Short mmCIF file of C-alpha atoms and ligand atoms in Angstrom, two decimals:
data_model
loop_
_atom_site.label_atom_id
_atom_site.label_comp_id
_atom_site.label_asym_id
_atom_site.label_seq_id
_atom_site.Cartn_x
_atom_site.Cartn_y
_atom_site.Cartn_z
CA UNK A 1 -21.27 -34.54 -27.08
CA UNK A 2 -23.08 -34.35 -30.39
CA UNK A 3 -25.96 -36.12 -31.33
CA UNK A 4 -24.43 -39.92 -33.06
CA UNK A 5 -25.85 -40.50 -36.58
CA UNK A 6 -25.88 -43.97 -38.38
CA UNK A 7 -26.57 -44.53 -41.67
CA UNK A 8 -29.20 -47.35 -42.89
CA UNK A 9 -30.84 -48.27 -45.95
CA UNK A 10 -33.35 -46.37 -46.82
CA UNK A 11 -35.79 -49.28 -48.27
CA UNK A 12 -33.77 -52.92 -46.53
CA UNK A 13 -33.74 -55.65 -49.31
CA UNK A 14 -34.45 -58.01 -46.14
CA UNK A 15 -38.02 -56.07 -45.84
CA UNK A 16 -37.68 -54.74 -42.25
CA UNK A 17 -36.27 -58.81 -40.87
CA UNK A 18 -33.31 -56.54 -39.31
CA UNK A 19 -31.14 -58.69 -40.92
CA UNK A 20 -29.17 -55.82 -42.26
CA UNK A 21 -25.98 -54.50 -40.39
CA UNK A 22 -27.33 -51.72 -39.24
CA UNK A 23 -29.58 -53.57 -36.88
CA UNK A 24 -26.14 -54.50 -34.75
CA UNK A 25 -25.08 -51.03 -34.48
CA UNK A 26 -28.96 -50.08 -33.46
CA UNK A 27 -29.17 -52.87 -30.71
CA UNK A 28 -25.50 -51.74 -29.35
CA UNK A 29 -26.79 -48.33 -28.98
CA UNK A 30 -30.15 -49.59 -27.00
CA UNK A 31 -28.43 -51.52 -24.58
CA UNK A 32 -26.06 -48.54 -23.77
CA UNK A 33 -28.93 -46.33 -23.82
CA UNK A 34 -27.52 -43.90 -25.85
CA UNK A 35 -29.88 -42.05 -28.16
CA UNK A 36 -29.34 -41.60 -32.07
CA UNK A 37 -30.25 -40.50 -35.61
CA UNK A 38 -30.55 -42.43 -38.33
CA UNK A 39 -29.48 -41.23 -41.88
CA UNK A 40 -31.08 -43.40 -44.71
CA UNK A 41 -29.89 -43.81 -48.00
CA UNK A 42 -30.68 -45.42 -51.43
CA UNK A 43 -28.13 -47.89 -52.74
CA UNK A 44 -27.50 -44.87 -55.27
CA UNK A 45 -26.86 -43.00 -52.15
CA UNK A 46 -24.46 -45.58 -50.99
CA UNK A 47 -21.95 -45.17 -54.32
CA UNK A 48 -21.62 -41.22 -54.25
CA UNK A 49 -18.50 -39.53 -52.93
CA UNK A 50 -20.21 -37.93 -49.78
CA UNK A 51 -21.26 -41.25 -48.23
CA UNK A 52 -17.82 -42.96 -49.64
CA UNK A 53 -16.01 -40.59 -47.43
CA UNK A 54 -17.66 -42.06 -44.41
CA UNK A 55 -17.81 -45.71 -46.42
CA UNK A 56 -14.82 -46.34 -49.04
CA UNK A 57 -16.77 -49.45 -49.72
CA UNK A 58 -20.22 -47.33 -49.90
CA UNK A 59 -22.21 -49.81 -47.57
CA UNK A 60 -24.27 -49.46 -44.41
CA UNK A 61 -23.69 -48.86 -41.99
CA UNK A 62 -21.46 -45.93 -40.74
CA UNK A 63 -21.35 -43.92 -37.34
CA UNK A 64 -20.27 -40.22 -36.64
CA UNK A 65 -20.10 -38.48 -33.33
CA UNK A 66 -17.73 -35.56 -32.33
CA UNK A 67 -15.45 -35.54 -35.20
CA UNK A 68 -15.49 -39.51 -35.20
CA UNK A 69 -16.41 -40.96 -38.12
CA UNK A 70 -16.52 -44.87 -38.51
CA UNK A 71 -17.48 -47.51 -40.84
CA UNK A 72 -17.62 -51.70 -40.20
CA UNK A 73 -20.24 -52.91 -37.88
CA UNK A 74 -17.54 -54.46 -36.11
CA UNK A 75 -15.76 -51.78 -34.94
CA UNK A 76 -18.38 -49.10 -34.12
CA UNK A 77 -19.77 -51.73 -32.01
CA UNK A 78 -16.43 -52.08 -30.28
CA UNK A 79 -16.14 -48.27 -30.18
CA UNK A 80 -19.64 -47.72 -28.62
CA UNK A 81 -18.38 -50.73 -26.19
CA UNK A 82 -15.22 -49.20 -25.38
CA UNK A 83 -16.66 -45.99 -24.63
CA UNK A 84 -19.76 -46.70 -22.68
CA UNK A 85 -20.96 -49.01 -19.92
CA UNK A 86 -22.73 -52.28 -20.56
CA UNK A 87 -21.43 -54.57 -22.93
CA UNK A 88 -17.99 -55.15 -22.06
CA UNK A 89 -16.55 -56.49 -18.56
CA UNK A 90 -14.56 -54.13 -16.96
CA UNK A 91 -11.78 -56.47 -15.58
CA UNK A 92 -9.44 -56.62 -18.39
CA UNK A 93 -9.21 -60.56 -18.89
CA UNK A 94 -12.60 -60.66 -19.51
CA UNK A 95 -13.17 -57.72 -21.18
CA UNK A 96 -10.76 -58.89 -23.61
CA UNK A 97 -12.56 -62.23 -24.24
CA UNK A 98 -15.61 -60.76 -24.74
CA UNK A 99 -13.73 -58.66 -27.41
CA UNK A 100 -12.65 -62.12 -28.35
CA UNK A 101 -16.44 -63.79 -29.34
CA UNK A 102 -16.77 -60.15 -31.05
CA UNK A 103 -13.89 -61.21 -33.35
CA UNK A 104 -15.18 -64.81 -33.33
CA UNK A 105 -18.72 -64.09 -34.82
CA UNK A 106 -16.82 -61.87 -37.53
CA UNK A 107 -14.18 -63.41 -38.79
CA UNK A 108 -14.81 -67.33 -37.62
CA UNK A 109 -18.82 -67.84 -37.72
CA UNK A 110 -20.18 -65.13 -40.08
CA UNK A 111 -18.03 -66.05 -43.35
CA UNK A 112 -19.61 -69.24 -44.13
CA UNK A 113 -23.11 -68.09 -42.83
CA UNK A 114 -22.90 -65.69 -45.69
CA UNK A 115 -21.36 -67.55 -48.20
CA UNK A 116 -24.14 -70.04 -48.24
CA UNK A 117 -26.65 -67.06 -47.96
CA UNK A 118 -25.28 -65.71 -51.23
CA UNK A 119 -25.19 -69.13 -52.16
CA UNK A 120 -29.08 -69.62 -51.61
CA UNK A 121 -29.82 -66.31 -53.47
CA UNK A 122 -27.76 -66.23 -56.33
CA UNK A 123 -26.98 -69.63 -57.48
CA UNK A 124 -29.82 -71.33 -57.02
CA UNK A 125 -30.00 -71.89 -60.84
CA UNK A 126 -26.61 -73.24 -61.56
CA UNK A 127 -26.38 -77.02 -62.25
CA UNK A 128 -24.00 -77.45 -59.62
CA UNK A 129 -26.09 -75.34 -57.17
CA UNK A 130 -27.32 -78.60 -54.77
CA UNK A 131 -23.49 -80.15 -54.59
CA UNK A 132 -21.89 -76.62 -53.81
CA UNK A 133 -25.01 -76.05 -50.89
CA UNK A 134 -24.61 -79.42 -49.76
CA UNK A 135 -20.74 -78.44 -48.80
CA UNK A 136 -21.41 -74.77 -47.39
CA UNK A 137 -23.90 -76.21 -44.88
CA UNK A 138 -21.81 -78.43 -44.16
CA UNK A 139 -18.95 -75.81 -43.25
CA UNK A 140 -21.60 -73.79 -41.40
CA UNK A 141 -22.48 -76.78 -39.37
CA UNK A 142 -19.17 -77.22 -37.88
CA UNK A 143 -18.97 -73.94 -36.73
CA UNK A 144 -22.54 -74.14 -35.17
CA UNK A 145 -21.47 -77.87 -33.69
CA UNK A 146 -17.95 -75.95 -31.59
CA UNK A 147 -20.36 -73.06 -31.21
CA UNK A 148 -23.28 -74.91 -29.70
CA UNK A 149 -20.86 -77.30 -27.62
CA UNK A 150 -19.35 -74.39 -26.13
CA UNK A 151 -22.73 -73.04 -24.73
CA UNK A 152 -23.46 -76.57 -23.58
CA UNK A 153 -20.33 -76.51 -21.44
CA UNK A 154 -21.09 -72.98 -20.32
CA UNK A 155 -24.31 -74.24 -18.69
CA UNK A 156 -23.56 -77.07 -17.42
CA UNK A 157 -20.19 -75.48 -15.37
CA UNK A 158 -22.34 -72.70 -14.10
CA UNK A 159 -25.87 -72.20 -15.65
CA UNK A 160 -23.95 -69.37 -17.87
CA UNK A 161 -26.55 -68.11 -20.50
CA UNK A 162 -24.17 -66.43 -22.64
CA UNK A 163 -20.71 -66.77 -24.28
CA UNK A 164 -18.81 -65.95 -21.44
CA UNK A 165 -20.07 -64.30 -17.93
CA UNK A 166 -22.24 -61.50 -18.68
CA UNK A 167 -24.14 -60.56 -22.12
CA UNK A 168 -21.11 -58.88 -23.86
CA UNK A 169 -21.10 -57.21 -27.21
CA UNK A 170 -19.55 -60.70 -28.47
CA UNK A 171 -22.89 -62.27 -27.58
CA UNK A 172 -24.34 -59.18 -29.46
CA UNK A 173 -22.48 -59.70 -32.29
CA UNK A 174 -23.01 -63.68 -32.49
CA UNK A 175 -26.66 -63.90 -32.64
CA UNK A 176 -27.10 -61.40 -34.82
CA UNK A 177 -24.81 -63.25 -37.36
CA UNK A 178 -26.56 -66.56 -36.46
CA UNK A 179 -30.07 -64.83 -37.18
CA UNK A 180 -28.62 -64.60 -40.75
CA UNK A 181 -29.31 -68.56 -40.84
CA UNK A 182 -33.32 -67.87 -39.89
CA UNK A 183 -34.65 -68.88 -43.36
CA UNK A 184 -32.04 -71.90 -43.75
CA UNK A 185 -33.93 -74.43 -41.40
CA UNK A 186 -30.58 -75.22 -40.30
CA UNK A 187 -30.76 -73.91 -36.68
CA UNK A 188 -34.37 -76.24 -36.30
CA UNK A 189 -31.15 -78.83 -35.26
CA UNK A 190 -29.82 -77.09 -33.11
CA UNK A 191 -32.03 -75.81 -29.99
CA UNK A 192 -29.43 -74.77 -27.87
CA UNK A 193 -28.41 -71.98 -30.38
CA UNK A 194 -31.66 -71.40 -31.25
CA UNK A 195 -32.75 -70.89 -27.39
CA UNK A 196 -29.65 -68.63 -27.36
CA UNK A 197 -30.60 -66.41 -29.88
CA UNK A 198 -34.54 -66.33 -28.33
CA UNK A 199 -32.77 -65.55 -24.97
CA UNK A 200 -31.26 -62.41 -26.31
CA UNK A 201 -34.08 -61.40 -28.68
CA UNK A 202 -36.08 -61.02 -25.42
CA UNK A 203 -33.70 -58.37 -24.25
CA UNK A 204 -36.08 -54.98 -24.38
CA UNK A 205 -32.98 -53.42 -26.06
CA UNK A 206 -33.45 -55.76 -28.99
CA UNK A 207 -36.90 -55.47 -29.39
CA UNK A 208 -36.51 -51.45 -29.33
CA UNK A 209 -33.87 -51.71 -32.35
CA UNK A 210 -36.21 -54.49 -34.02
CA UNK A 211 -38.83 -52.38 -34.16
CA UNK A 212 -37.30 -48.74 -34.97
CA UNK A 213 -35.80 -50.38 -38.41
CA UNK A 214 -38.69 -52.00 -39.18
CA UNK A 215 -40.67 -49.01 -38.50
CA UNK A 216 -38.28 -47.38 -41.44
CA UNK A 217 -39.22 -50.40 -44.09
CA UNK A 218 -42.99 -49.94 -43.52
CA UNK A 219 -42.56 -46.45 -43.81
CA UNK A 220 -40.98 -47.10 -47.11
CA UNK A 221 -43.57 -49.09 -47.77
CA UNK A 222 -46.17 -47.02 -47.56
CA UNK A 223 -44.43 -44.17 -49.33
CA UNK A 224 -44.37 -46.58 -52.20
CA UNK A 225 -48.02 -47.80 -52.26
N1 GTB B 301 -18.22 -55.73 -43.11
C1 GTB B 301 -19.22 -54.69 -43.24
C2 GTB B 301 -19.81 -54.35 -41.87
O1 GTB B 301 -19.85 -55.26 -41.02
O2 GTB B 301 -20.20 -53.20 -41.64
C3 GTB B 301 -20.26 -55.14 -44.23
C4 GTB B 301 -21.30 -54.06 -44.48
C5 GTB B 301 -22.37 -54.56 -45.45
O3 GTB B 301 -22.31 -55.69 -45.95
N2 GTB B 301 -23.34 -53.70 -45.70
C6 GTB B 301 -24.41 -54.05 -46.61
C7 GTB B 301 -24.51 -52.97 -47.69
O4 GTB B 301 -24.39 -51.81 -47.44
C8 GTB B 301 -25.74 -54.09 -45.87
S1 GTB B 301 -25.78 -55.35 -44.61
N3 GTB B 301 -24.77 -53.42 -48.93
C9 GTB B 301 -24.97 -52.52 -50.03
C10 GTB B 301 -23.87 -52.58 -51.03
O5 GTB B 301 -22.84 -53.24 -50.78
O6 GTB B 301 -24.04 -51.95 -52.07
C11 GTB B 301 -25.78 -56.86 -45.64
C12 GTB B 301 -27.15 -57.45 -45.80
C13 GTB B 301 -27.97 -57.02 -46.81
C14 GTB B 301 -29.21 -57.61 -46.99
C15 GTB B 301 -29.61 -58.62 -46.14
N4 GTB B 301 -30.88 -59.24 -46.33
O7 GTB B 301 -31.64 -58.85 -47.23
O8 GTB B 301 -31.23 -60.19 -45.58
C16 GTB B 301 -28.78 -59.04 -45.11
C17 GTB B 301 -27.53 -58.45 -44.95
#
């Protein structure tokens, strides 16, 4: 087995908050205890033809090990799951719902977290910027309302700390899309999600990806002073 390699940027716009993708990928690869190299690139880096063979859509991050190259933080955390014990159930039901809240966080939760991200960046100058907020919070809420029910009901049937059984890759993927919401205030209503989130941050696997990409944005920092 070769050595895997990831790709990161090379100075995060989100100053080392490992808000960036890459920070999934990293915590997947510290539970499983695999070790790993980190490529980082400019966003210049990110458009030219060598890292759009590993990226068509020249973006962060990508994986390569033995011939396997991948991009979407989605699936090489599935791969790495697949391939490697520790965040996927071996019976097959379950392993497939886990694979289910892995989906869930992508394609059901993490859309309108990010569209009223962008929304906070970018538009915060339009006239209509308060009115448009006003409804992407509110679509974010409902998703954290089913979300944050369904942990309730979790606990109460069996104490269950995570999504379903066991910390999964779903539950990996899931609070690192919620952390997306850290500078919205919005998750100050919700304490159940927000001890969910603290619950996994504690893991030591989280705090050893945490701090390797952070170590990479003060490095940049300093580079730069
Ligand atoms: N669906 C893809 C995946 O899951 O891998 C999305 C990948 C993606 O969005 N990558 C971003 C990227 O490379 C970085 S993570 N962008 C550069 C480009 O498109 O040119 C997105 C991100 C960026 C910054 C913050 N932040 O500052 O808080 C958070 C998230």
């Amino acid at each position: 087995m070769t050595t895997i390699t990831i790709t990161a940027f090379e100075t995060s716009p989100d100053r080392g908050r490992g808000l960036a993708r890459d920070m999934r990928v990293r915590w997947a690869l510290e539970e499983l205890g695999l070790p790993y190299a980190v490529r980082l690139l400019s966003f210049e880096a990110l458009k030219q033809p060598a890292h759009r063979t590993l990226n068509p859509f020249g973006q962060i991050p990508s994986f390569e090990q033995d011939g396997i190259a991948l991009f979407e933080s989605g699936a090489i955390v599935l791969h790495l799951a697949r391939t490697h014990p520790g965040l996927l159930p071996a019976d097959p039901a379950a392993q497939a719902r886990a694979t289910a809240w892995l989906f869930a966080a992508l394609s059901t939760v993490e859309p309108p977290i990010v569209e009223r991200s962008m929304a906070a960046l970018f538009e915060s100058a339009k006239p209509w910027h308060e009115e448009r907020l006003a409804m992407l919070d509110g679509r974010v809420r409902v998703r954290l309302d089913e979300l944050s029910a369904h942990l309730g009901q979790r606990e109460a049937l069996d104490g269950g700390e995570w999504l379903d059984g066991a910390f999964s890759a779903g539950d990996l993927m899931m609070v690192t899309v919620l952390r997306r919401l850290e500078s919205s205030g919005i998750l100050a209503d919700y304490p159940g999600l927000a001890a969910y989130i603290a619950r996994a941050q504690a893991r030591p696997a989280y705090a050893r990806a945490f701090a390797d990409q952070l170590a990479v944005f003060e490095r940049s920092q300093a580079a730069n002073s």
